[in-house]
């Protein structure tokens, strides 16, 4: 009797467990998502159409001054005047420095006295030679002495002129190397003047893109310091020799702006458009699925997304050229492909 009771209890326990498991299974299955075959998936689309494909390439460089020079005197001596300061704008022929020229003036005065003596000798010898009272060679020597003295005076006047140091062009004093009272020698630097009335943007262009540029070509220039301002530059030089990496320097000259002044050393970039194709079938890059070797695209046909294999040609940052697999006017999916399968109903937006 006792065994029968135990058996009945076990059977009841197993039955209750089985019922519980079955009930849980039904509840779990009820919670599992079952896609509705008639539910449409929302996608974004674009139309395959004929386009003129052009590629925009960005080249980065830095601005160089139009002209820059270190002012070096052609004479030596003590600086008596130095009317400049760093950051000062100076005009062409503006005085930069004046060197002591007092001793040179004294030498000229002495030579002028000597010259007067030779000129008196010439007058006396001229009269004596006419009267055969002295050889003509004495007159010739006096005349030669006059020419030699005049040449010495000219040399001293040139040296005096060299003691006045002026700016060769308008610009900004970007460096002052000496102070008033300093003693300088011939050729030692006094100051540096930089002309930024126009600047030269120099960019390195790879070999494959160098033929996109030509001298005289106008190009838009953008800068980090003025992100919303576009400058216009002109290509003034294309390097004839590349570096070890086959990059060629291209120089673009741009006039400086008073409203948005540029400075030497700033970064600038140019965007050059290279026309790749004329009137070719193209679709947005976002429509392409898979790899470049086996590209595919979803095409909307009769309200369904149909997966098609295509072949691509030229590419830009925004579009792919389609050489096979599509025709003009086809509607391709550009967003929402992750929710699609071949034949999925779609709601194109």
Coordinates of C-alpha atoms in Angstrom, one line a residue, residues 33-340:
X33 CA 8.8 38.3 -32.3
X34 CA 7.3 36.9 -35.4
X35 CA 7.7 39.1 -38.4
X36 CA 4.7 40.1 -40.3
X37 CA 5.1 39.1 -43.9
X38 CA 2.8 42.0 -45.0
X39 CA 4.7 44.6 -42.9
X40 CA 6.6 47.2 -45.0
X41 CA 10.1 48.3 -44.0
X42 CA 10.8 52.0 -44.3
X43 CA 13.9 52.9 -46.4
X44 CA 15.4 55.9 -48.0
X45 CA 16.1 55.8 -51.7
X46 CA 17.8 57.7 -54.5
X47 CA 17.4 57.5 -58.3
X48 CA 20.2 56.2 -60.6
X49 CA 20.8 59.1 -63.0
X50 CA 23.3 60.5 -65.5
X51 CA 25.8 62.8 -63.9
X52 CA 29.0 64.7 -64.7
X53 CA 31.3 63.0 -62.1
X54 CA 34.0 65.2 -60.7
X55 CA 36.3 64.5 -57.7
X56 CA 37.3 67.2 -55.2
X57 CA 40.8 66.8 -53.7
X58 CA 42.0 68.7 -50.7
X59 CA 45.6 69.8 -50.4
X60 CA 47.0 71.3 -47.2
X61 CA 49.9 73.8 -47.0
X62 CA 51.2 76.8 -45.1
X63 CA 51.4 80.5 -46.1
X64 CA 54.8 82.1 -46.8
X65 CA 55.3 85.9 -47.0
X66 CA 55.4 87.5 -50.4
X67 CA 58.9 88.9 -49.6
X68 CA 61.2 88.7 -46.6
X69 CA 64.7 90.1 -46.2
X70 CA 67.3 90.6 -43.6
X71 CA 68.6 94.2 -43.6
X72 CA 72.4 94.1 -43.8
X73 CA 74.5 97.4 -44.1
X74 CA 77.1 97.8 -46.8
X75 CA 79.2 99.9 -44.3
X76 CA 80.5 99.3 -40.8
X77 CA 80.4 101.6 -37.8
X78 CA 78.4 102.7 -34.8
X79 CA 74.6 103.0 -35.1
X80 CA 73.6 106.6 -34.4
X81 CA 69.9 106.3 -35.4
X82 CA 67.6 103.2 -35.2
X83 CA 64.0 104.5 -35.6
X84 CA 62.2 101.1 -35.8
X85 CA 60.5 98.7 -33.5
X86 CA 59.4 95.1 -33.9
X87 CA 55.9 94.9 -35.4
X88 CA 56.2 98.4 -36.9
X89 CA 54.9 98.9 -40.5
X90 CA 57.5 100.7 -42.6
X91 CA 57.3 102.0 -46.1
X92 CA 59.7 101.5 -49.0
X93 CA 62.9 103.7 -48.6
X94 CA 62.0 104.3 -44.9
X95 CA 65.1 104.9 -42.7
X96 CA 66.0 101.8 -40.8
X97 CA 69.4 102.8 -39.4
X98 CA 72.0 105.5 -39.7
X99 CA 75.7 104.8 -39.1
X100 CA 78.3 107.2 -37.9
X101 CA 79.9 108.9 -41.0
X102 CA 81.7 111.8 -39.4
X103 CA 85.2 110.5 -40.2
X104 CA 84.2 110.1 -43.8
X105 CA 83.1 113.7 -44.1
X106 CA 86.5 114.8 -42.7
X107 CA 88.3 112.7 -45.3
X108 CA 86.3 114.4 -48.1
X109 CA 87.1 117.8 -46.8
X110 CA 90.9 116.9 -46.8
X111 CA 90.6 115.6 -50.4
X112 CA 88.7 118.7 -51.5
X113 CA 91.6 120.8 -50.2
X114 CA 94.1 118.6 -52.1
X115 CA 91.9 118.9 -55.2
X116 CA 92.0 122.6 -55.1
X117 CA 95.8 122.5 -55.0
X118 CA 95.9 120.2 -58.1
X119 CA 93.5 122.5 -59.9
X120 CA 95.8 125.5 -59.2
X121 CA 98.7 123.5 -60.4
X122 CA 96.9 122.8 -63.7
X123 CA 96.3 126.5 -64.2
X124 CA 99.9 127.4 -63.6
X125 CA 101.3 124.6 -65.7
X126 CA 99.0 125.4 -68.5
X127 CA 100.4 128.9 -68.7
X128 CA 104.0 127.8 -68.4
X129 CA 103.6 125.1 -71.1
X130 CA 102.2 127.6 -73.5
X131 CA 105.3 129.7 -72.9
X132 CA 107.6 126.7 -73.2
X133 CA 108.7 127.4 -69.6
X134 CA 108.0 123.8 -68.3
X135 CA 107.6 120.4 -69.8
X136 CA 104.0 119.3 -70.7
X137 CA 104.4 116.2 -68.5
X138 CA 104.0 118.4 -65.4
X139 CA 100.6 119.5 -66.7
X140 CA 99.6 116.0 -67.5
X141 CA 100.5 114.8 -64.0
X142 CA 98.5 117.6 -62.4
X143 CA 95.5 116.6 -64.5
X144 CA 95.9 112.9 -63.5
X145 CA 96.1 113.9 -59.9
X146 CA 92.8 115.8 -60.2
X147 CA 91.1 112.7 -61.7
X148 CA 92.5 110.4 -59.0
X149 CA 91.4 112.8 -56.2
X150 CA 87.9 113.1 -57.7
X151 CA 87.6 109.3 -57.8
X152 CA 88.6 109.1 -54.1
X153 CA 85.9 111.7 -53.3
X154 CA 83.3 109.7 -55.2
X155 CA 84.3 106.5 -53.2
X156 CA 83.9 108.3 -49.9
X157 CA 80.5 109.7 -50.9
X158 CA 79.4 106.2 -51.8
X159 CA 80.6 105.0 -48.4
X160 CA 78.6 107.9 -46.7
X161 CA 75.5 106.9 -48.7
X162 CA 76.0 103.3 -47.4
X163 CA 75.8 104.5 -43.8
X164 CA 72.1 105.3 -44.4
X165 CA 70.2 102.0 -44.4
X166 CA 66.7 102.1 -45.8
X167 CA 63.9 99.5 -46.3
X168 CA 63.9 98.0 -49.8
X169 CA 60.1 97.5 -49.8
X170 CA 57.1 98.1 -47.6
X171 CA 56.6 95.6 -44.9
X172 CA 56.5 94.8 -41.2
X173 CA 59.6 94.8 -39.0
X174 CA 59.5 91.2 -37.7
X175 CA 62.9 91.2 -36.0
X176 CA 65.3 93.8 -34.7
X177 CA 68.8 92.4 -34.0
X178 CA 70.6 95.5 -32.7
X179 CA 70.1 98.6 -30.6
X180 CA 71.1 102.2 -31.0
X181 CA 74.8 102.6 -30.2
X182 CA 75.8 99.1 -31.4
X183 CA 78.8 98.8 -33.5
X184 CA 78.2 96.7 -36.6
X185 CA 80.4 95.4 -39.4
X186 CA 79.7 95.2 -43.1
X187 CA 77.0 92.5 -43.8
X188 CA 75.9 91.9 -40.2
X189 CA 72.1 91.7 -39.9
X190 CA 70.3 94.7 -38.4
X191 CA 66.6 93.8 -38.8
X192 CA 64.2 91.6 -40.8
X193 CA 61.3 93.0 -42.8
X194 CA 58.4 90.9 -44.0
X195 CA 56.0 91.8 -46.7
X196 CA 52.6 90.1 -46.3
X197 CA 50.5 92.4 -48.6
X198 CA 50.2 89.1 -50.5
X199 CA 51.1 85.6 -49.4
X200 CA 52.2 82.4 -51.1
X201 CA 50.4 79.2 -50.1
X202 CA 52.7 76.3 -50.9
X203 CA 51.2 72.8 -51.1
X204 CA 52.8 69.5 -52.0
X205 CA 50.8 67.7 -54.7
X206 CA 51.4 64.0 -55.6
X207 CA 52.5 63.0 -59.0
X208 CA 49.1 61.6 -60.0
X209 CA 47.4 64.9 -59.4
X210 CA 50.0 67.4 -60.6
X211 CA 48.5 67.7 -64.1
X212 CA 45.3 69.1 -62.5
X213 CA 47.1 72.4 -62.0
X214 CA 48.3 75.1 -64.4
X215 CA 50.0 78.5 -64.0
X216 CA 47.4 81.3 -63.8
X217 CA 44.6 79.0 -62.6
X218 CA 42.3 80.5 -60.0
X219 CA 41.6 78.3 -56.9
X220 CA 39.5 78.8 -53.8
X221 CA 41.5 78.8 -50.5
X222 CA 40.1 77.9 -47.1
X223 CA 41.8 78.5 -43.7
X224 CA 41.3 77.2 -40.2
X225 CA 41.4 80.7 -38.7
X226 CA 38.6 81.9 -40.9
X227 CA 36.5 78.8 -41.5
X228 CA 33.5 80.7 -43.0
X229 CA 35.6 82.8 -45.4
X230 CA 36.8 81.7 -48.8
X231 CA 39.8 83.4 -50.4
X232 CA 40.7 83.3 -54.0
X233 CA 44.3 82.5 -55.1
X234 CA 46.1 82.2 -58.4
X235 CA 48.7 79.5 -59.2
X236 CA 52.0 81.3 -59.8
X237 CA 54.5 78.4 -59.8
X238 CA 54.5 74.6 -60.3
X239 CA 57.6 72.8 -59.3
X240 CA 59.7 71.3 -62.0
X241 CA 61.2 68.7 -59.7
X242 CA 59.6 66.5 -57.1
X243 CA 60.9 65.1 -53.8
X244 CA 61.7 61.5 -52.9
X245 CA 58.0 60.8 -52.4
X246 CA 57.1 62.2 -55.8
X247 CA 55.4 65.3 -54.5
X248 CA 55.7 68.5 -56.4
X249 CA 55.4 72.0 -54.8
X250 CA 52.6 74.2 -56.1
X251 CA 52.6 77.9 -55.2
X252 CA 49.3 79.8 -55.0
X253 CA 49.5 83.6 -54.5
X254 CA 46.6 85.3 -52.6
X255 CA 46.1 89.0 -51.8
X256 CA 45.9 89.7 -48.1
X257 CA 42.6 91.0 -46.8
X258 CA 42.1 93.9 -44.5
X259 CA 38.9 92.5 -43.1
X260 CA 40.3 89.0 -42.6
X261 CA 44.1 89.4 -42.4
X262 CA 46.3 86.4 -43.0
X263 CA 49.7 85.9 -41.5
X264 CA 52.8 83.9 -42.7
X265 CA 52.9 80.5 -41.1
X266 CA 49.1 79.9 -41.1
X267 CA 47.6 76.8 -42.6
X268 CA 45.6 76.9 -45.7
X269 CA 44.0 74.4 -48.0
X270 CA 42.8 74.2 -51.6
X271 CA 40.1 72.1 -53.1
X272 CA 40.7 71.2 -56.7
X273 CA 38.0 69.5 -58.8
X274 CA 39.1 66.9 -61.3
X275 CA 36.4 66.0 -63.8
X276 CA 36.3 62.2 -64.1
X277 CA 33.4 61.4 -66.4
X278 CA 30.8 63.3 -68.4
X279 CA 27.2 62.1 -68.3
X280 CA 27.6 58.7 -66.8
X281 CA 25.1 56.6 -64.8
X282 CA 25.8 57.1 -61.1
X283 CA 24.3 56.3 -57.7
X284 CA 25.2 57.5 -54.2
X285 CA 28.0 55.6 -52.4
X286 CA 25.6 54.7 -49.5
X287 CA 23.6 52.5 -51.9
X288 CA 26.5 50.0 -52.5
X289 CA 26.7 46.8 -50.4
X290 CA 29.5 44.3 -50.2
X291 CA 33.0 44.8 -51.5
X292 CA 34.3 46.7 -54.5
X293 CA 35.0 43.4 -56.2
X294 CA 31.4 42.1 -55.7
X295 CA 29.2 45.2 -55.2
X296 CA 25.4 44.8 -54.8
X297 CA 22.5 47.2 -54.5
X298 CA 18.8 47.0 -53.5
X299 CA 16.5 48.2 -56.2
X300 CA 12.8 49.0 -55.6
X301 CA 10.6 47.0 -58.0
X302 CA 6.8 46.7 -57.5
X303 CA 7.2 47.8 -53.8
X304 CA 9.8 45.2 -53.0
X305 CA 13.5 45.4 -52.4
X306 CA 15.3 43.3 -55.0
X307 CA 19.0 42.6 -54.5
X308 CA 21.0 43.1 -57.7
X309 CA 24.7 42.6 -58.5
X310 CA 26.3 45.6 -60.3
X311 CA 29.6 46.7 -61.7
X312 CA 31.2 50.0 -60.8
X313 CA 33.7 52.3 -62.6
X314 CA 34.9 55.7 -61.5
X315 CA 34.3 56.8 -57.9
X316 CA 34.2 60.1 -56.1
X317 CA 33.6 61.1 -52.5
X318 CA 29.8 60.9 -53.1
X319 CA 29.0 58.8 -56.1
X320 CA 29.9 55.5 -57.8
X321 CA 29.7 55.1 -61.6
X322 CA 27.6 52.1 -62.5
X323 CA 28.8 50.4 -65.7
X324 CA 26.5 47.3 -65.5
X325 CA 23.4 46.1 -63.6
X326 CA 21.3 49.3 -63.5
X327 CA 19.6 51.7 -65.8
X328 CA 18.7 55.4 -65.5
X329 CA 15.6 55.9 -63.4
X330 CA 16.1 52.8 -61.1
X331 CA 15.2 53.6 -57.5
X332 CA 18.0 52.3 -55.2
X333 CA 18.0 52.0 -51.4
X334 CA 20.5 54.3 -49.7
X335 CA 19.5 53.8 -46.0
X336 CA 17.8 50.9 -44.1
X337 CA 19.5 48.0 -46.0
X338 CA 20.2 46.2 -42.7
X339 CA 16.5 45.4 -42.3
X340 CA 16.1 44.1 -45.8

